[in-house]
Tab-separated table of C-alpha atoms in Angstrom:
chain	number	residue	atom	x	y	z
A	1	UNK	CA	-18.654	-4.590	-2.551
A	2	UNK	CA	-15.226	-5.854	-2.929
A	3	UNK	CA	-12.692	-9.041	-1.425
A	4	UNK	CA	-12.073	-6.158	1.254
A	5	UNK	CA	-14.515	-6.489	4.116
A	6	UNK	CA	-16.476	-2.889	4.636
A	7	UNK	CA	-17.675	-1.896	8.277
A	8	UNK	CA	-19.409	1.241	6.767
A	9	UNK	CA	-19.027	4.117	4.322
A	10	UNK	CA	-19.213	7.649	4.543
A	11	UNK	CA	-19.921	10.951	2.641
A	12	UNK	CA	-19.201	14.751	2.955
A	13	UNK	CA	-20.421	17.276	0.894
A	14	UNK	CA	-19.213	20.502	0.778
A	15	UNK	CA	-20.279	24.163	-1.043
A	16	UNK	CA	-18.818	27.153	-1.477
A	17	UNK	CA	-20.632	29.781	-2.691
A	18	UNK	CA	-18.342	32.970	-2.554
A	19	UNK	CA	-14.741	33.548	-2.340
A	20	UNK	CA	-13.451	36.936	-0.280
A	21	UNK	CA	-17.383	38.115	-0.330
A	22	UNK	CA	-17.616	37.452	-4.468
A	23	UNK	CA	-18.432	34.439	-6.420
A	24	UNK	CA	-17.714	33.956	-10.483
A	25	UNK	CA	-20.330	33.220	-13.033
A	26	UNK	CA	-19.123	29.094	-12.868
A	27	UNK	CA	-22.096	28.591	-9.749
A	28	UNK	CA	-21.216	26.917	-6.396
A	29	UNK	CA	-17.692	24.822	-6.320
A	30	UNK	CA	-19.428	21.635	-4.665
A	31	UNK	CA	-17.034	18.626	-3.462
A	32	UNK	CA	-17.745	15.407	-2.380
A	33	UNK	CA	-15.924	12.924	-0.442
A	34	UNK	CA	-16.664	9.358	-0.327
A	35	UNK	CA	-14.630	6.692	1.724
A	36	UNK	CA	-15.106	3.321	2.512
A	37	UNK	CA	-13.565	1.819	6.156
A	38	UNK	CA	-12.316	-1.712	5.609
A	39	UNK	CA	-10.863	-4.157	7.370
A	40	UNK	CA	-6.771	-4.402	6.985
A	41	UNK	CA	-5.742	-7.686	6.357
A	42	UNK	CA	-2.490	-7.031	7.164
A	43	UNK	CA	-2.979	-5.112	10.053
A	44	UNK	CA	-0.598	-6.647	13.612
A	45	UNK	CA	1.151	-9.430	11.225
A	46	UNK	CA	4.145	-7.291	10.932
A	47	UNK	CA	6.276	-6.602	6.942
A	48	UNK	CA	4.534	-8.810	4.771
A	49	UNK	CA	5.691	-8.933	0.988
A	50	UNK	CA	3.003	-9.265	-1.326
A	51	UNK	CA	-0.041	-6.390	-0.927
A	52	UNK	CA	-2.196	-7.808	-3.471
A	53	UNK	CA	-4.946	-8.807	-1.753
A	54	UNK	CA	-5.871	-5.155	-0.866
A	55	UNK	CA	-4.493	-3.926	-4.262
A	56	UNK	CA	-7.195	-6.466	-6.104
A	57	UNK	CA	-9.857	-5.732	-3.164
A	58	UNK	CA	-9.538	-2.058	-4.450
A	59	UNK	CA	-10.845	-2.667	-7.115
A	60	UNK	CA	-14.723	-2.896	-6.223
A	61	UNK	CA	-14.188	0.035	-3.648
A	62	UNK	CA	-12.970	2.790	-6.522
A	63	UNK	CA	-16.307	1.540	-8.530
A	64	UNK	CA	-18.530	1.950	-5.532
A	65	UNK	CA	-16.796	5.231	-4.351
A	66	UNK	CA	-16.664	6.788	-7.707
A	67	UNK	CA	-20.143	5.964	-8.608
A	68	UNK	CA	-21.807	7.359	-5.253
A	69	UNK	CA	-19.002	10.568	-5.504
A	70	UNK	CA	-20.208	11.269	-8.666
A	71	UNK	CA	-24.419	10.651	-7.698
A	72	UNK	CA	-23.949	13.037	-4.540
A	73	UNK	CA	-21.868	15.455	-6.740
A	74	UNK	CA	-24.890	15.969	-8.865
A	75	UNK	CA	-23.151	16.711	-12.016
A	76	UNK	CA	-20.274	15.210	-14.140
A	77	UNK	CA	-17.145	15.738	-12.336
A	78	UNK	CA	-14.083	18.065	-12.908
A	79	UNK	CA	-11.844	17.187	-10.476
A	80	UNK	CA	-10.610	14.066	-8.526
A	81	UNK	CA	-8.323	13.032	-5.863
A	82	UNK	CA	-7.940	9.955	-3.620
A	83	UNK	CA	-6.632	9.118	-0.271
A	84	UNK	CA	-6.417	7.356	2.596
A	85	UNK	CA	-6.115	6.744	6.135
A	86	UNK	CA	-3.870	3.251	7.803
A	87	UNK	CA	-4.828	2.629	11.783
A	88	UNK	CA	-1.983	1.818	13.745
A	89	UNK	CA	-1.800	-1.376	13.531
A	90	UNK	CA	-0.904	-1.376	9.797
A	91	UNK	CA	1.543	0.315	8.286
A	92	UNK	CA	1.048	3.078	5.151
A	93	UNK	CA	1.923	0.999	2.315
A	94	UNK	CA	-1.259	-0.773	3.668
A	95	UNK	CA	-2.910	2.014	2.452
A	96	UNK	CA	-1.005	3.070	-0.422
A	97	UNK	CA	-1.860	-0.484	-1.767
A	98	UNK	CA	-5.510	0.706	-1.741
A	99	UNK	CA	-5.216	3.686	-3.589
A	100	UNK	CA	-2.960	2.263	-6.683
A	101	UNK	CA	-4.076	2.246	-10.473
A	102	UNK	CA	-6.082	-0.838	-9.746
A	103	UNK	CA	-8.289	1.984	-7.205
A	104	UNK	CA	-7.724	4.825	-9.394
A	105	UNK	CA	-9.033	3.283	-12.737
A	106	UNK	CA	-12.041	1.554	-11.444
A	107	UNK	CA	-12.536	5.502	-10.244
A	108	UNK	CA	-12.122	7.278	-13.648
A	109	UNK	CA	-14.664	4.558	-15.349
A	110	UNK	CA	-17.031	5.322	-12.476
A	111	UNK	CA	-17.303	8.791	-12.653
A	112	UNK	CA	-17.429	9.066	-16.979
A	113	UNK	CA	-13.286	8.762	-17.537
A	114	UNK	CA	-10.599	11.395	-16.783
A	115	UNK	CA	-6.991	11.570	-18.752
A	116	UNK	CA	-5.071	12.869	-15.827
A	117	UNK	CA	-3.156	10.906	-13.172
A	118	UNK	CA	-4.819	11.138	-9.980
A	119	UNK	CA	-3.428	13.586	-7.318
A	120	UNK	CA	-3.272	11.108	-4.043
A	121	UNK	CA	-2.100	11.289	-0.235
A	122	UNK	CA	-1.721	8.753	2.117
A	123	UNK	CA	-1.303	8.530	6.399
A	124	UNK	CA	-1.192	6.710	9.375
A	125	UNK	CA	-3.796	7.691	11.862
A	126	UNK	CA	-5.946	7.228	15.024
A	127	UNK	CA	-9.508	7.365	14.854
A	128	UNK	CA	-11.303	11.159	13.946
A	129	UNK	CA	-8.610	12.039	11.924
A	130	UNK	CA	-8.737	14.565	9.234
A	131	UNK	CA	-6.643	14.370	5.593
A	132	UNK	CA	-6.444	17.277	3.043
A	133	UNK	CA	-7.295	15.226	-0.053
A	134	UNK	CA	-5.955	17.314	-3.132
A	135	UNK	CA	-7.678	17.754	-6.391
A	136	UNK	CA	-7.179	18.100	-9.890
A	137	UNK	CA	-8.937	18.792	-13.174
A	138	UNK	CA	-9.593	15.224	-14.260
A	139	UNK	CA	-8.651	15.259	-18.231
A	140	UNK	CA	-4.708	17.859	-17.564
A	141	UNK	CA	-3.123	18.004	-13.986
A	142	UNK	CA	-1.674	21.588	-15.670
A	143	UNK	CA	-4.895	23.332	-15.416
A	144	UNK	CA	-3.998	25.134	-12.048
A	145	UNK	CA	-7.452	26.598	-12.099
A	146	UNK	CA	-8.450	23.331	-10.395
A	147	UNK	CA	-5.939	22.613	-8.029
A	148	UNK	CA	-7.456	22.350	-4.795
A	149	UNK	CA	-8.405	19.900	-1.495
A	150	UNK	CA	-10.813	18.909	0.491
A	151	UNK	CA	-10.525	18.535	4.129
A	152	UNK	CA	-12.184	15.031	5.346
A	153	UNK	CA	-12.779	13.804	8.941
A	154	UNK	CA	-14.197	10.415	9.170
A	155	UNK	CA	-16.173	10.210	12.558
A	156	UNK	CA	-14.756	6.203	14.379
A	157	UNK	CA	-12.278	5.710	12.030
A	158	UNK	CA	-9.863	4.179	11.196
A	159	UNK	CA	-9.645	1.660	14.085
A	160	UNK	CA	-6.332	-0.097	14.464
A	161	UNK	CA	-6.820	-2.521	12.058
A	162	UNK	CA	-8.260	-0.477	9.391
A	163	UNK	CA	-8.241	0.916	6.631
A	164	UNK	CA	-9.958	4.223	4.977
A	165	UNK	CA	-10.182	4.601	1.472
A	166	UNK	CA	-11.312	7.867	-0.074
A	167	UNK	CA	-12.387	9.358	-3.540
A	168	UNK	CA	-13.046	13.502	-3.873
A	169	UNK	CA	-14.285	14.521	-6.945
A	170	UNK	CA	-15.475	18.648	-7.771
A	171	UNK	CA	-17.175	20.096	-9.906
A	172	UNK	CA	-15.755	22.915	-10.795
A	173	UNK	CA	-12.240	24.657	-10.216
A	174	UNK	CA	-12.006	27.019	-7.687
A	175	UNK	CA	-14.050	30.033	-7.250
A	176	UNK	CA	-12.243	33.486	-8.683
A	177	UNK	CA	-9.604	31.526	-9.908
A	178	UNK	CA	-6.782	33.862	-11.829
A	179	UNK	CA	-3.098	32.824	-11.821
A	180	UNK	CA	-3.333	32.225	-15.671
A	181	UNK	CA	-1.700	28.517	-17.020
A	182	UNK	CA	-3.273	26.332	-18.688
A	183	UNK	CA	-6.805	26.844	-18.984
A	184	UNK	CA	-9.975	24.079	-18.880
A	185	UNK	CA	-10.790	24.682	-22.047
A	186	UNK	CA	-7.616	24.436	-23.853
A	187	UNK	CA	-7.054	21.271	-22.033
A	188	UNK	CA	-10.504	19.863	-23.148
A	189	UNK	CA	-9.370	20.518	-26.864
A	190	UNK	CA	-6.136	18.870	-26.422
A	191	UNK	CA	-7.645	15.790	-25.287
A	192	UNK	CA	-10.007	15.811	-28.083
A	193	UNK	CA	-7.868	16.636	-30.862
């Protein structure tokens, strides 16, 4: 998969059907999480300077993580986000290295493209942690109709000397959304115009 050495991957799905006992005629909000646990190869040596072998390694990972974020989603995605989790043995630039543009644009080609920077968050952790990975409409981080998260919890990880990388992608914004802004669709004709 990538220069980063992978001890396993691991998906969540999530839908939501109603919102205080009423849904919206947009269907289920389903979200998907996808992260990859990798190896830190930085992890117990202490400041090191240059990050870009997991920068590079990151690479791979956002294809593989958009591609099987967007095959479990089911439809083309919305929304994205993107996170990660350092074991304590690294530090969280670590993990911040994995989640740069490098990460993020091998994520927008997987999943069709996307014109919006990529919401992102970043911690240090013990194994069975969770992280509230934020979303975002994928083409205008203005459309507030999309802001969102997804709670993850990846089961063994990370161990010391790893690293989690994540990718979230929805399909939709959220269910009965109403505080007005910028809407989807005059977003989508910006972009295209």
């Amino acid at each position: 998969m990538s220069g980063l050495v992978v001890r396993k991957t691991f998906a969540q799905i999530e839908e939501i059907r109603a919102v205080a006992g009423q849904s919206d005629e947009g269907g289920p909000l389903r979200k998907v999480a996808v992260c990859a646990v990798v190896r830190n190869p930085f992890a117990g040596l202490g400041y090191v300077e240059d990050l870009s072998q997991i920068v590079e390694g990151s690479d791979a990972i956002g294809t593989y993580l958009g591609e099987e974020a967007a095959r479990l989603l089911g439809s083309t995605p919305e929304s994205y986000g993107k996170g990660g989790l350092v074991g304590t043995a690294g530090e969280q630039e670590h993990i911040n290295a994995a989640v740069t543009s490098t990460f993020g644009n091998a994520l927008r080609k997987a999943i069709g493209g996307g014109e919006a920077w990529i919401t992102s968050v970043t911690k240090p952790s013990g194994t069975d942690a969770t992280i509230d990975v934020p979303l975002a409409f994928k083409d205008e981080i203005w459309v507030r109709s999309h802001y969102d998260a997804m709670t993850v919890r990846i089961p063994d990880a990370p161990h010391p000397d790893e690293l989690v990388i994540i990718a979230v992608v929805a399909n939709r914004g959220r269910i009965n959304a109403r505080v007005g802004g910028l809407s989807k669709a005059e977003a989508q004709a910006r972009v295209t115009s």
